[in-house]
XYZ file of N, CA and C in Angstrom:
852
model
N -1.991 -15.508 -7.550
C -2.041 -14.618 -6.749
C -0.859 -14.733 -5.820
N -0.362 -13.453 -5.248
C 0.819 -13.200 -4.357
C 0.172 -13.274 -3.022
N -0.221 -14.661 -2.595
C -0.667 -14.699 -1.207
C 0.544 -14.950 -0.225
N 1.773 -15.028 -0.601
C 2.655 -15.275 0.442
C 2.919 -14.281 1.158
N 2.661 -13.096 0.981
C 2.708 -11.910 1.856
C 1.504 -11.787 2.913
N 0.441 -12.590 2.804
C -0.916 -12.351 3.419
C -0.829 -13.095 4.844
N -1.340 -12.541 5.807
C -1.646 -13.095 7.030
C -3.101 -12.920 7.456
N -3.717 -13.720 7.992
C -5.094 -13.625 8.304
C -5.337 -13.072 9.582
N -6.081 -11.880 9.619
C -6.121 -11.203 10.741
C -7.051 -11.781 11.889
N -8.093 -12.112 11.355
C -9.090 -12.730 12.460
C -8.538 -13.688 13.436
N -7.848 -14.520 12.826
C -7.193 -15.669 13.616
C -6.049 -15.050 14.592
N -5.429 -14.257 13.877
C -4.190 -13.815 14.783
C -4.677 -12.881 15.994
N -5.339 -11.864 15.711
C -5.752 -11.198 16.771
C -6.854 -11.901 17.796
N -7.665 -12.639 17.105
C -8.622 -13.270 17.955
C -7.917 -14.162 19.040
N -7.045 -14.966 18.486
C -6.450 -16.091 19.361
C -5.679 -15.368 20.445
N -4.919 -14.327 19.869
C -4.236 -13.567 20.978
C -4.891 -12.930 22.046
N -6.266 -12.469 21.727
C -6.935 -11.803 22.908
C -7.456 -12.955 23.803
N -7.723 -14.186 23.007
C -8.150 -15.300 24.037
C -7.016 -15.640 25.007
N -5.811 -15.482 24.364
C -4.719 -16.060 25.301
C -4.465 -14.991 26.418
N -4.685 -13.552 26.070
C -4.550 -12.553 27.124
C -5.683 -12.776 28.226
N -6.840 -13.082 27.868
C -7.858 -13.431 28.910
C -7.542 -14.443 29.817
N -6.925 -15.525 29.138
C -6.629 -16.906 29.868
C -5.500 -16.485 30.832
N -4.536 -15.633 30.285
C -3.397 -15.428 31.223
C -3.551 -14.336 32.143
N -4.427 -13.640 32.247
C -4.677 -12.381 32.995
C -5.140 -12.914 34.411
N -4.491 -12.552 35.547
C -4.722 -12.874 36.934
C -5.926 -12.056 37.349
N -6.638 -12.592 38.271
C -7.903 -11.678 39.049
C -7.365 -10.223 39.298
N -8.303 -9.530 38.796
C -7.947 -7.971 39.230
C -7.078 -7.227 38.050
N -6.404 -8.149 37.243
C -5.811 -7.269 36.144
C -6.899 -6.911 35.067
N -6.050 -5.939 34.217
C -6.948 -5.494 33.042
C -6.837 -6.185 31.968
N -7.795 -7.120 31.524
C -7.867 -8.015 30.434
C -7.778 -7.438 29.141
N -8.418 -6.148 29.173
C -8.441 -5.418 27.778
C -7.075 -4.824 27.549
N -6.479 -4.425 28.427
C -4.945 -3.974 28.383
C -3.987 -5.186 27.938
N -4.360 -6.385 28.451
C -3.660 -7.558 28.245
C -3.756 -7.796 26.719
N -5.070 -7.890 26.311
C -5.417 -8.055 24.866
C -4.710 -7.068 24.150
N -4.679 -5.715 24.173
C -4.135 -4.810 23.440
C -2.472 -4.824 23.505
N -2.026 -5.268 24.544
C -0.498 -5.536 24.537
C -0.026 -6.536 23.556
N -0.934 -7.328 23.168
C -0.419 -8.252 22.303
C -0.275 -7.863 20.743
N -0.802 -6.657 20.624
C -0.462 -6.046 19.358
C 1.061 -5.767 19.371
N 1.877 -5.530 20.329
C 3.222 -5.082 20.344
C 4.043 -6.226 19.721
N 4.808 -5.730 18.597
C 5.676 -6.500 17.999
C 4.998 -7.263 16.594
N 3.627 -6.949 16.389
C 3.128 -7.380 15.208
C 3.147 -6.456 14.043
N 3.042 -6.944 12.907
C 3.184 -6.143 11.716
C 1.784 -5.657 11.133
N 1.534 -4.533 11.917
C 0.282 -3.968 11.771
C 0.115 -2.941 10.555
N -0.956 -2.937 9.727
C -1.269 -1.768 8.852
C -2.598 -1.288 9.158
N -2.815 0.167 9.074
C -4.085 0.785 9.165
C -4.782 0.622 8.029
N -5.867 0.014 8.198
C -6.974 -0.286 7.150
C -7.250 0.847 6.143
N -7.318 1.907 6.742
C -7.735 3.106 5.973
C -6.517 3.689 5.621
N -5.406 3.223 5.630
C -4.151 3.891 4.887
C -4.045 5.351 5.485
N -4.190 5.610 6.772
C -4.217 7.263 7.360
C -2.869 7.450 7.525
N -2.582 8.981 7.171
C -1.377 9.413 7.609
C -1.159 10.389 8.490
N -2.212 10.525 9.285
C -2.243 11.320 10.600
C -1.588 10.405 11.716
N -0.639 11.073 12.360
C -0.043 10.168 13.584
C -0.977 10.251 14.869
N -2.014 10.912 14.884
C -2.767 11.029 16.032
C -4.225 10.825 15.644
N -4.680 9.508 15.988
C -5.967 8.620 15.399
C -6.875 8.397 16.571
N -8.140 8.527 16.417
C -9.099 8.087 17.363
C -10.093 7.217 16.448
N -10.381 6.243 17.265
C -11.375 5.221 16.796
C -12.683 4.961 17.622
N -13.749 4.821 17.306
C -14.736 4.413 18.128
C -14.705 2.952 18.612
N -15.621 2.333 19.458
C -15.632 1.032 19.839
C -15.853 -0.197 18.787
N -16.395 0.518 17.584
C -16.669 -0.499 16.296
C -15.460 -0.557 15.513
N -14.276 0.280 15.818
C -13.165 0.455 14.983
C -13.088 1.515 13.852
N -14.296 2.409 13.904
C -14.362 3.203 12.813
C -13.704 4.666 13.390
N -12.991 5.151 12.317
C -12.007 6.179 12.646
C -12.985 7.513 12.788
N -12.483 8.465 13.600
C -13.373 9.737 14.030
C -12.515 10.659 13.010
N -13.365 11.769 12.485
C -12.819 12.707 11.954
C -12.564 12.401 10.203
N -11.762 13.188 9.694
C -11.483 12.958 8.277
C -9.798 12.791 8.340
N -9.100 11.860 8.708
C -7.626 11.974 8.437
C -7.192 11.700 7.002
N -6.034 12.313 6.838
C -5.666 12.233 5.353
C -5.205 10.831 5.112
N -5.394 10.375 3.897
C -5.321 8.982 3.395
C -3.931 9.112 2.550
N -3.118 7.947 2.488
C -2.191 7.707 1.543
C -2.010 6.427 1.312
N -0.772 5.964 0.813
C -0.597 4.621 0.136
C -0.147 3.626 1.282
N -0.543 2.455 1.087
C -0.451 1.372 2.207
C 0.969 1.230 2.632
N 2.098 1.538 1.910
C 3.416 1.392 2.194
C 3.935 2.256 3.106
N 3.112 3.374 3.352
C 3.410 4.260 4.499
C 2.486 4.391 5.575
N 1.580 3.417 5.552
C 0.469 3.042 6.599
C 0.703 2.064 7.597
N 1.935 1.726 7.921
C 2.247 0.525 8.796
C 2.469 1.345 10.260
N 2.128 0.376 11.270
C 2.363 0.903 12.675
C 3.012 -0.112 13.415
N 3.978 0.407 14.165
C 4.705 -0.603 15.220
C 4.247 -0.152 16.444
N 3.262 -0.917 17.229
C 2.742 -0.466 18.566
C 3.827 -0.895 19.590
N 4.282 0.120 20.395
C 5.169 -0.204 21.466
C 4.646 -0.400 22.815
N 3.571 0.209 23.159
C 2.837 -0.018 24.291
C 1.389 0.305 24.377
N 0.366 -0.087 25.317
C -0.926 0.052 25.365
C -1.199 0.318 26.904
N -1.861 1.677 26.940
C -2.271 2.325 28.387
C -3.726 2.512 28.246
N -4.265 2.205 29.686
C -5.700 2.606 29.608
C -5.813 4.295 30.130
N -6.544 5.059 29.360
C -6.625 6.335 29.629
C -8.118 6.635 30.256
N -8.768 5.885 30.445
C -10.121 6.087 31.086
C -11.038 4.819 31.412
N -12.004 4.672 31.831
C -12.864 3.535 31.935
C -13.079 3.033 30.765
N -13.504 3.973 29.691
C -13.927 3.343 28.370
C -12.733 3.404 27.256
N -11.658 3.780 27.568
C -10.518 4.401 26.617
C -9.272 3.673 26.632
N -8.684 3.153 25.599
C -7.387 2.625 25.468
C -6.630 3.211 24.450
N -5.156 3.638 24.773
C -4.491 4.280 23.898
C -3.290 3.229 23.563
N -2.888 3.266 22.265
C -1.892 2.560 21.721
C -0.774 3.537 21.204
N 0.572 3.512 21.823
C 1.555 4.424 21.477
C 2.543 3.445 20.611
N 3.026 4.307 19.584
C 4.066 3.600 18.829
C 4.650 4.367 17.866
N 5.097 4.046 16.680
C 5.900 4.742 15.591
C 5.178 4.125 14.168
N 5.275 5.166 13.483
C 4.640 4.661 11.986
C 5.979 3.883 11.378
N 5.561 3.014 10.483
C 6.562 2.275 9.702
C 6.308 2.350 8.097
N 7.401 2.455 7.265
C 7.223 2.409 5.915
C 7.607 1.009 5.409
N 7.192 0.545 4.189
C 7.492 -0.704 3.713
C 8.247 -0.549 2.455
N 9.322 -1.214 2.326
C 10.155 -1.161 1.073
C 10.310 -2.694 0.506
N 10.453 -2.649 -0.757
C 10.358 -3.778 -1.414
C 11.873 -4.228 -1.736
N 12.293 -5.398 -1.262
C 13.703 -6.004 -1.576
C 13.571 -6.699 -2.612
N 14.354 -6.335 -3.604
C 14.259 -6.961 -4.870
C 15.159 -8.039 -4.932
N 16.153 -8.472 -3.922
C 16.978 -9.748 -3.756
C 15.953 -10.803 -3.338
N 15.396 -10.476 -2.102
C 14.673 -11.509 -1.503
C 13.000 -11.524 -1.966
N 12.546 -10.561 -2.776
C 11.332 -10.349 -3.188
C 10.379 -10.409 -2.138
N 10.700 -9.475 -1.169
C 9.838 -9.309 0.133
C 9.663 -8.140 0.443
N 8.502 -7.580 1.001
C 8.443 -6.467 1.608
C 8.980 -6.427 2.918
N 9.804 -5.156 3.210
C 10.272 -5.241 4.412
C 9.896 -3.991 5.257
N 9.751 -3.915 6.528
C 9.104 -2.848 7.357
C 10.489 -2.053 7.718
N 10.371 -0.729 7.929
C 11.253 0.294 8.265
C 10.549 1.301 9.195
N 10.989 1.096 10.543
C 10.253 2.208 11.457
C 10.675 3.557 11.135
N 9.639 4.567 11.246
C 9.941 5.924 11.006
C 10.140 6.433 12.455
N 11.186 6.383 13.231
C 11.304 6.647 14.709
C 10.780 8.029 15.075
N 11.077 8.977 14.230
C 10.595 10.446 14.567
C 8.940 10.456 14.338
N 8.363 9.555 13.808
C 6.807 9.908 13.435
C 6.291 9.093 14.630
N 6.070 9.653 15.755
C 5.550 9.039 16.962
C 3.784 9.005 16.719
N 3.376 7.947 16.973
C 1.933 7.668 16.751
C 1.167 7.466 18.104
N 0.022 8.000 18.072
C -0.959 7.802 19.333
C -2.356 7.233 18.456
N -2.749 6.056 19.004
C -4.059 5.404 18.318
C -4.923 5.349 19.556
N -6.146 5.979 19.659
C -7.109 5.898 20.802
C -8.383 5.313 20.389
N -8.902 4.334 21.140
C -10.038 3.535 20.751
C -10.830 4.133 22.170
N -12.028 4.817 21.861
C -12.969 5.229 22.877
C -14.345 4.512 22.764
N -14.902 4.725 23.950
C -16.341 4.247 23.912
C -16.503 2.731 24.272
N -15.414 2.041 24.999
C -15.482 0.650 25.148
C -16.221 0.284 26.510
N -17.486 0.466 26.229
C -18.430 0.220 27.396
C -18.548 -1.342 28.184
N -18.160 -2.346 27.335
C -18.295 -3.617 27.683
C -17.076 -3.997 28.739
N -17.133 -4.924 29.658
C -16.319 -5.325 30.560
C -15.828 -6.913 30.532
N -14.863 -7.092 31.306
C -14.451 -8.686 31.409
C -14.327 -9.210 29.850
N -14.823 -10.483 29.729
C -14.668 -11.336 28.478
C -15.214 -10.381 27.505
N -16.484 -9.909 27.596
C -17.080 -9.170 26.571
C -16.395 -7.926 26.191
N -15.721 -7.349 27.096
C -14.904 -6.251 26.780
C -13.728 -6.587 25.839
N -13.153 -7.728 26.093
C -12.029 -8.231 25.446
C -12.718 -8.522 23.907
N -13.595 -9.182 23.830
C -14.259 -9.335 22.440
C -14.565 -7.952 21.666
N -15.087 -7.085 22.468
C -15.237 -5.816 21.739
C -14.071 -5.086 21.225
N -12.911 -5.193 22.239
C -11.640 -4.660 21.781
C -11.098 -5.234 20.681
N -11.271 -6.528 20.610
C -10.674 -7.488 19.820
C -11.326 -7.117 18.249
N -12.668 -6.993 18.334
C -13.422 -6.713 17.052
C -12.887 -5.383 16.520
N -12.809 -4.405 17.505
C -12.253 -3.029 17.080
C -10.893 -3.121 16.453
N -10.119 -3.983 16.950
C -8.645 -3.849 16.307
C -8.801 -4.545 14.951
N -9.536 -5.646 14.849
C -9.850 -6.189 13.490
C -10.244 -5.227 12.520
N -11.017 -4.265 12.776
C -11.662 -3.307 11.896
C -10.647 -2.139 11.638
N -9.656 -1.961 12.451
C -8.574 -0.995 12.456
C -7.562 -1.244 11.706
N -7.050 -2.626 11.959
C -5.604 -3.029 11.402
C -5.791 -4.426 10.731
N -4.851 -4.435 9.984
C -4.394 -5.751 9.265
C -3.152 -6.327 9.835
N -3.190 -7.561 10.045
C -1.735 -8.081 10.562
C -1.057 -8.610 9.457
N -0.058 -8.104 8.687
C 0.387 -8.289 7.555
C -0.617 -8.020 6.305
N -0.094 -8.207 5.074
C -0.912 -7.824 3.924
C -2.023 -8.874 3.726
N -2.939 -8.750 4.407
C -4.153 -9.790 4.344
C -5.036 -9.463 3.190
N -5.753 -10.618 2.606
C -6.704 -10.313 1.354
C -7.663 -8.966 1.537
N -8.004 -8.809 2.597
C -9.136 -7.672 2.944
C -8.369 -6.224 2.653
N -7.029 -6.315 3.062
C -6.308 -5.204 2.649
C -5.978 -4.982 1.409
N -5.744 -6.035 0.757
C -5.408 -5.945 -0.672
C -6.584 -5.506 -1.556
N -7.993 -5.944 -1.232
C -9.056 -5.684 -1.914
C -9.473 -3.979 -1.632
N -8.730 -3.353 -0.627
C -9.059 -1.997 -0.394
C -8.050 -1.115 -1.017
N -7.111 -1.748 -1.652
C -6.080 -0.849 -2.414
C -6.509 -0.388 -3.789
N -5.950 0.540 -4.199
C -6.323 0.800 -5.700
C -5.827 -0.193 -6.670
N -6.494 -0.088 -7.783
C -6.423 -1.078 -8.761
C -4.928 -1.381 -9.076
N -4.276 -0.504 -9.306
C -2.630 -0.720 -9.695
C -2.047 -1.526 -8.684
N -2.319 -1.736 -7.305
C -1.837 -2.451 -6.241
C -2.452 -3.908 -6.336
N -3.799 -3.793 -6.463
C -4.627 -4.979 -6.622
C -3.967 -5.986 -7.801
N -3.912 -5.382 -8.864
C -3.419 -6.230 -9.992
C -1.981 -6.652 -9.726
N -1.304 -6.008 -8.843
C 0.002 -6.552 -8.563
C -0.199 -7.814 -7.694
N -0.869 -7.841 -6.594
C -1.220 -8.771 -5.739
C -1.828 -10.001 -6.641
N -2.801 -9.776 -7.521
C -3.495 -10.720 -8.230
C -3.429 -10.150 -9.675
N -2.520 -10.814 -10.407
C -2.500 -10.231 -11.997
C -3.502 -10.746 -12.803
N -4.165 -11.932 -12.311
C -5.337 -12.354 -12.863
C -6.687 -11.616 -12.936
N -6.719 -10.625 -12.078
C -7.906 -9.967 -11.641
C -8.475 -9.247 -12.905
N -9.670 -9.336 -13.119
C -10.388 -8.544 -14.155
C -10.533 -7.232 -14.002
N -10.089 -6.514 -15.026
C -10.152 -4.838 -14.917
C -11.592 -4.427 -14.895
N -11.890 -3.404 -14.333
C -13.215 -2.924 -14.527
C -13.584 -2.512 -15.967
N -14.856 -2.217 -16.413
C -15.276 -1.761 -17.673
C -14.685 -0.408 -17.810
N -14.011 -0.291 -19.048
C -13.401 0.924 -19.469
C -13.408 1.055 -20.970
N -12.711 1.848 -21.625
C -12.823 2.123 -22.962
C -11.994 1.038 -24.016
N -11.346 0.201 -23.211
C -10.717 -0.847 -23.796
C -11.344 -2.143 -24.038
N -12.581 -2.116 -23.380
C -13.243 -3.513 -23.514
C -13.709 -3.688 -24.768
N -13.578 -4.928 -25.531
C -13.945 -5.385 -26.820
C -12.538 -5.090 -27.753
N -11.731 -4.284 -27.380
C -10.551 -4.007 -28.249
C -9.514 -5.075 -28.138
N -8.734 -5.199 -29.294
C -7.534 -5.948 -29.363
C -6.528 -5.239 -28.719
N -5.728 -5.850 -27.726
C -4.786 -5.197 -27.064
C -3.410 -5.950 -27.461
N -2.492 -5.209 -27.888
C -1.320 -6.012 -28.517
C -0.147 -5.887 -27.523
N 0.068 -7.084 -26.818
C 1.136 -6.846 -25.476
C 2.469 -6.904 -26.082
N 3.177 -6.077 -26.024
C 4.584 -5.828 -26.643
C 5.532 -6.685 -25.632
N 5.131 -7.106 -24.522
C 6.092 -7.831 -23.502
C 5.685 -9.291 -23.590
N 4.798 -9.822 -24.596
C 4.434 -11.206 -24.768
C 5.214 -11.896 -25.841
N 4.688 -12.873 -26.449
C 5.601 -13.787 -27.594
C 5.726 -12.591 -28.880
N 6.790 -12.545 -29.196
C 7.138 -11.924 -30.427
C 6.343 -11.901 -31.587
N 6.056 -13.333 -31.890
C 5.454 -13.463 -33.060
C 4.021 -13.167 -33.121
N 3.318 -12.670 -31.892
C 2.056 -12.223 -31.888
C 2.256 -10.606 -32.292
N 3.243 -10.020 -32.089
C 3.312 -8.473 -32.342
C 4.289 -8.141 -33.321
N 4.705 -8.922 -34.129
C 5.843 -8.651 -35.083
C 5.605 -7.487 -35.972
N 4.251 -7.190 -36.467
C 3.837 -6.046 -37.093
C 3.110 -5.035 -36.591
N 3.601 -4.989 -35.200
C 3.174 -3.816 -34.350
C 4.294 -2.856 -33.991
N 4.314 -1.596 -34.276
C 5.220 -0.784 -33.650
C 4.953 -0.211 -32.276
N 5.792 -0.082 -31.471
C 5.657 0.261 -30.121
C 5.417 1.798 -29.972
N 4.546 2.106 -28.975
C 4.241 3.498 -28.746
C 5.436 4.255 -28.312
N 5.409 5.536 -28.249
C 6.518 6.369 -27.912
C 5.858 7.384 -27.013
N 6.684 7.830 -26.098
C 6.304 8.806 -25.043
C 6.471 10.324 -25.570
N 5.355 11.113 -25.618
C 5.513 12.432 -26.137
C 5.509 13.211 -24.957
N 4.867 12.994 -23.944
C 4.955 13.833 -22.856
C 5.014 13.299 -21.377
N 6.125 13.544 -20.766
C 6.457 12.814 -19.596
C 6.350 13.613 -18.310
N 5.683 13.197 -17.018
C 5.432 13.803 -15.800
C 6.482 13.067 -14.984
N 7.350 13.692 -14.395
C 8.195 13.149 -13.260
C 7.270 12.993 -12.125
N 7.627 11.730 -11.440
C 6.972 11.611 -10.009
C 7.606 12.282 -8.958
N 6.847 12.751 -8.111
C 7.539 13.498 -6.710
C 7.886 12.443 -5.830
N 8.884 12.877 -5.058
C 9.443 12.166 -3.981
C 8.384 12.394 -2.573
N 8.188 11.429 -1.845
C 7.654 11.757 -0.637
C 8.577 12.131 0.383
N 8.241 12.771 1.493
C 8.837 13.104 2.683
C 9.745 12.037 3.352
N 9.064 10.718 3.495
C 9.547 9.804 4.184
C 10.614 9.088 3.376
N 10.499 8.911 2.062
C 11.500 8.586 1.053
C 12.771 9.226 1.155
N 12.446 10.712 1.189
C 13.744 11.603 1.149
C 14.530 11.351 2.424
N 13.927 11.371 3.659
C 14.453 11.357 4.938
C 15.304 9.961 5.005
N 14.697 8.893 4.390
C 15.602 7.708 4.451
C 16.287 7.417 3.323
N 16.426 8.372 2.548
C 17.222 8.220 1.188
C 16.978 6.982 0.415
N 15.703 6.981 0.143
C 15.299 5.757 -0.786
C 15.417 5.927 -2.291
N 16.038 5.194 -2.927
C 16.286 5.315 -4.258
C 16.166 3.959 -4.977
N 15.983 4.132 -6.299
C 15.832 2.909 -7.047
C 14.760 3.001 -8.316
N 14.381 1.983 -8.949
C 13.536 1.954 -10.033
C 12.263 1.070 -9.698
N 11.218 1.477 -10.096
C 9.861 0.592 -10.013
C 9.433 0.387 -11.396
N 8.764 -0.632 -11.652
C 8.390 -0.931 -13.043
C 6.648 -1.122 -13.046
N 6.161 -0.557 -14.043
C 4.552 -0.849 -14.118
C 4.341 -1.470 -15.676
N 3.267 -2.173 -15.724
C 2.650 -2.592 -17.036
C 1.357 -1.654 -17.242
N 1.323 -1.251 -18.406
C 0.054 -0.332 -18.690
C -0.213 -0.684 -20.161
N -1.423 -0.158 -20.531
C -2.017 -0.197 -21.859
C -2.070 1.190 -22.494
N -1.582 1.313 -23.518
C -1.572 2.711 -24.252
C -2.548 2.432 -25.238
N -3.646 3.392 -25.175
C -4.778 2.943 -26.112
C -4.528 3.749 -27.451
N -5.586 3.626 -28.332
C -5.195 4.117 -29.730
C -5.036 5.550 -29.891
N -5.573 6.317 -28.800
C -5.338 7.797 -28.798
C -4.244 8.145 -28.042
N -3.332 7.299 -27.573
C -2.135 7.580 -26.733
C -2.189 7.921 -25.160
N -3.499 7.609 -24.610
C -3.598 7.561 -23.377
C -3.182 6.485 -22.596
N -2.515 6.587 -21.358
C -2.228 5.334 -20.567
C -3.367 4.952 -19.661
N -3.658 3.580 -19.910
C -4.920 2.931 -19.145
C -4.478 1.740 -18.428
N -5.273 1.180 -17.354
C -4.928 -0.012 -16.862
C -3.597 -0.187 -16.436
N -3.079 0.711 -15.527
C -1.642 0.757 -15.089
C -1.817 -0.101 -13.703
N -0.555 -1.054 -13.800
C -0.527 -2.107 -12.758
C 1.087 -2.430 -12.344
N 1.254 -2.145 -11.088
C 2.496 -2.320 -10.475
C 3.194 -3.577 -10.907
N 4.434 -3.583 -11.473
C 5.034 -4.871 -11.945
C 6.099 -5.222 -11.017
N 7.031 -4.157 -10.744
C 8.099 -4.202 -9.714
C 8.110 -3.112 -8.815
N 7.584 -3.216 -7.534
C 7.493 -2.014 -6.732
C 8.756 -1.541 -6.170
N 8.681 -0.448 -5.202
C 9.818 0.139 -4.640
C 9.433 0.310 -3.150
N 8.288 0.901 -2.953
C 7.796 1.157 -1.601
C 7.856 2.591 -1.360
N 7.661 2.993 0.100
C 7.649 4.133 0.729
C 6.939 5.236 0.075
N 5.783 4.701 -0.411
C 4.732 5.659 -1.211
C 5.164 5.956 -2.533
N 6.339 5.642 -3.074
C 6.881 6.189 -4.317
C 6.088 5.523 -5.603
N 5.714 4.391 -5.377
C 4.843 3.616 -6.399
C 3.653 4.379 -6.693
N 2.820 4.794 -5.479
C 1.524 5.516 -5.941
C 1.933 6.739 -6.638
N 3.236 7.405 -6.144
C 3.536 8.680 -6.754
C 3.916 8.505 -8.194
N 4.562 7.618 -8.688
C 4.852 7.183 -9.809
C 3.685 7.008 -10.899
N 2.510 6.011 -10.271
C 1.371 5.972 -11.193
C 0.495 7.243 -11.265
N 0.668 7.975 -10.256
C -0.125 9.196 -10.372
C 0.444 10.207 -11.499
N 1.844 10.095 -11.606
C 2.513 10.874 -12.725
C 2.289 10.264 -14.114
N 2.276 9.021 -14.147
C 2.370 8.249 -15.424
C 0.874 8.372 -16.007
N -0.097 8.510 -15.290
C -1.560 8.866 -15.606
C -1.593 10.052 -16.415
N -0.549 10.906 -16.318
C -0.516 12.321 -16.884
C 0.252 12.172 -18.208
N 0.967 10.901 -18.565
C 1.789 10.741 -19.589
C 0.824 10.787 -20.942
N 1.664 11.123 -22.141
C 0.930 11.055 -23.155
C 1.907 10.377 -24.308
N 1.271 9.443 -25.143
C 2.111 8.733 -26.093
C 1.666 9.031 -27.483
N 2.505 8.729 -28.430
C 2.123 8.491 -29.816
C 1.790 6.953 -29.735
N 0.660 6.518 -30.201
C 0.179 5.148 -29.973
C 0.873 4.179 -30.872
N 0.896 2.895 -30.285
C 1.547 1.926 -31.305
C 0.475 1.664 -32.678
N 1.363 1.320 -33.683
C 0.529 1.259 -35.016
C 0.724 -0.318 -35.630
N -0.285 -0.516 -36.258
C -0.381 -1.758 -37.035
C -1.076 -1.698 -38.470
N -0.429 -1.881 -39.399
C -0.899 -1.550 -40.865
C -1.413 -0.162 -41.003
N -0.677 0.608 -40.403
C -0.851 2.134 -40.522
C -1.996 2.666 -39.555
N -2.655 1.803 -38.892
C -3.686 2.368 -37.850
C -3.191 2.236 -36.423
N -3.637 3.211 -35.656
C -3.336 3.165 -34.268
C -3.961 2.149 -33.565
N -3.088 1.321 -32.655
C -3.932 0.271 -32.017
C -3.304 0.378 -30.498
N -4.222 -0.284 -29.583
C -3.810 -0.360 -28.137
C -2.736 -1.411 -27.921
N -1.863 -0.905 -27.194
C -0.671 -1.786 -26.892
C -0.172 -2.010 -25.496
N 0.000 -3.202 -25.032
C 0.507 -3.220 -23.534
C 1.887 -3.241 -23.568
N 2.463 -2.317 -22.747
C 3.874 -2.179 -22.458
C 4.379 -2.177 -21.168
N 5.740 -2.074 -20.836
C 6.241 -2.112 -19.623
C 7.052 -0.825 -19.523
N 6.942 0.014 -18.346
C 7.570 1.212 -18.293
C 8.243 1.412 -17.027
N 9.332 2.034 -16.896
C 9.996 2.052 -15.591
C 10.260 3.621 -15.119
N 10.057 3.806 -13.733
C 10.206 5.190 -13.221
C 11.396 5.012 -12.305
N 12.467 5.830 -12.399
C 13.639 5.935 -11.698
C 13.633 6.845 -10.607
N 13.776 6.546 -9.214
C 13.963 7.659 -8.164
C 15.248 7.878 -7.804
N 15.885 8.955 -8.032
C 17.312 9.487 -7.639
C 17.218 10.654 -6.920
N 18.054 10.444 -5.724
C 18.130 11.828 -4.859
C 19.364 12.349 -5.434
N 19.403 13.724 -5.687
C 20.397 14.518 -6.081
C 20.844 15.488 -5.097
N 22.208 15.272 -4.630
C 22.636 16.276 -3.529
C 22.729 17.629 -4.098
N 22.548 18.552 -3.039
C 22.697 19.953 -3.198
C 24.145 20.329 -3.773
N 24.543 21.066 -4.581
C 25.914 21.267 -4.867
C 26.636 22.116 -3.889
N 27.920 21.759 -3.671
C 28.537 22.432 -2.565
C 29.193 23.770 -3.284
N 29.360 24.775 -2.456
C 29.959 25.941 -2.760
C 31.300 26.170 -2.232
């Protein structure tokens, strides 16, 4: 399991709020002190929301029905915290996107400075130490600090299997079937022919990736079943900026001539690559 990228939220935010409470002088706003400790932390919205103006209640539940996207474009850099009313605190900042660095094998944050964000928490009725605890609990429900295990569990299967390749797949049409993995030992599949792509759908670029001129290739592992349908798609080498999710969505629409063994179609595990390249408009 790839736990190197994970940080535990409860300890990070909880300890920070306690420090804010201890370091706040008499008459100062302890809740604002706790909220200000989010500045500089690597936050991700647990709901993967794409709206830049978000409102949460005192339990950290989002209000309304904001649009949802990939976790790699759901990061937030908080720049300041302000009180907007007796029971309301506002966090101002910018959205950040995450890109995978293939040299260091790390996810790196890139602020999207044009994407100004406002995150408001309303209904904070408790005051003093209880108010800090209430706000702390709301933040824990709203944000993860780093890619913590709870954030991973809320991701789609193709990301969950990236972070934990040993994770068991849900029940599907492949259960009980032999799957010949063509990326494994050669002697196990020497009599199996590889599937061939019959119909390919290109992945779409996202606006953030176009704006930051993100290019490169991402890889997935998938199983082509005996009918030529792609199943159990898992990210093998990511790219980020929401492009991986777009690639998986496109690959689900691909169709293959299935792999063959002894003249019969069989399920095969294969590795596929999706290239993302920006093409400049021609000059006249």
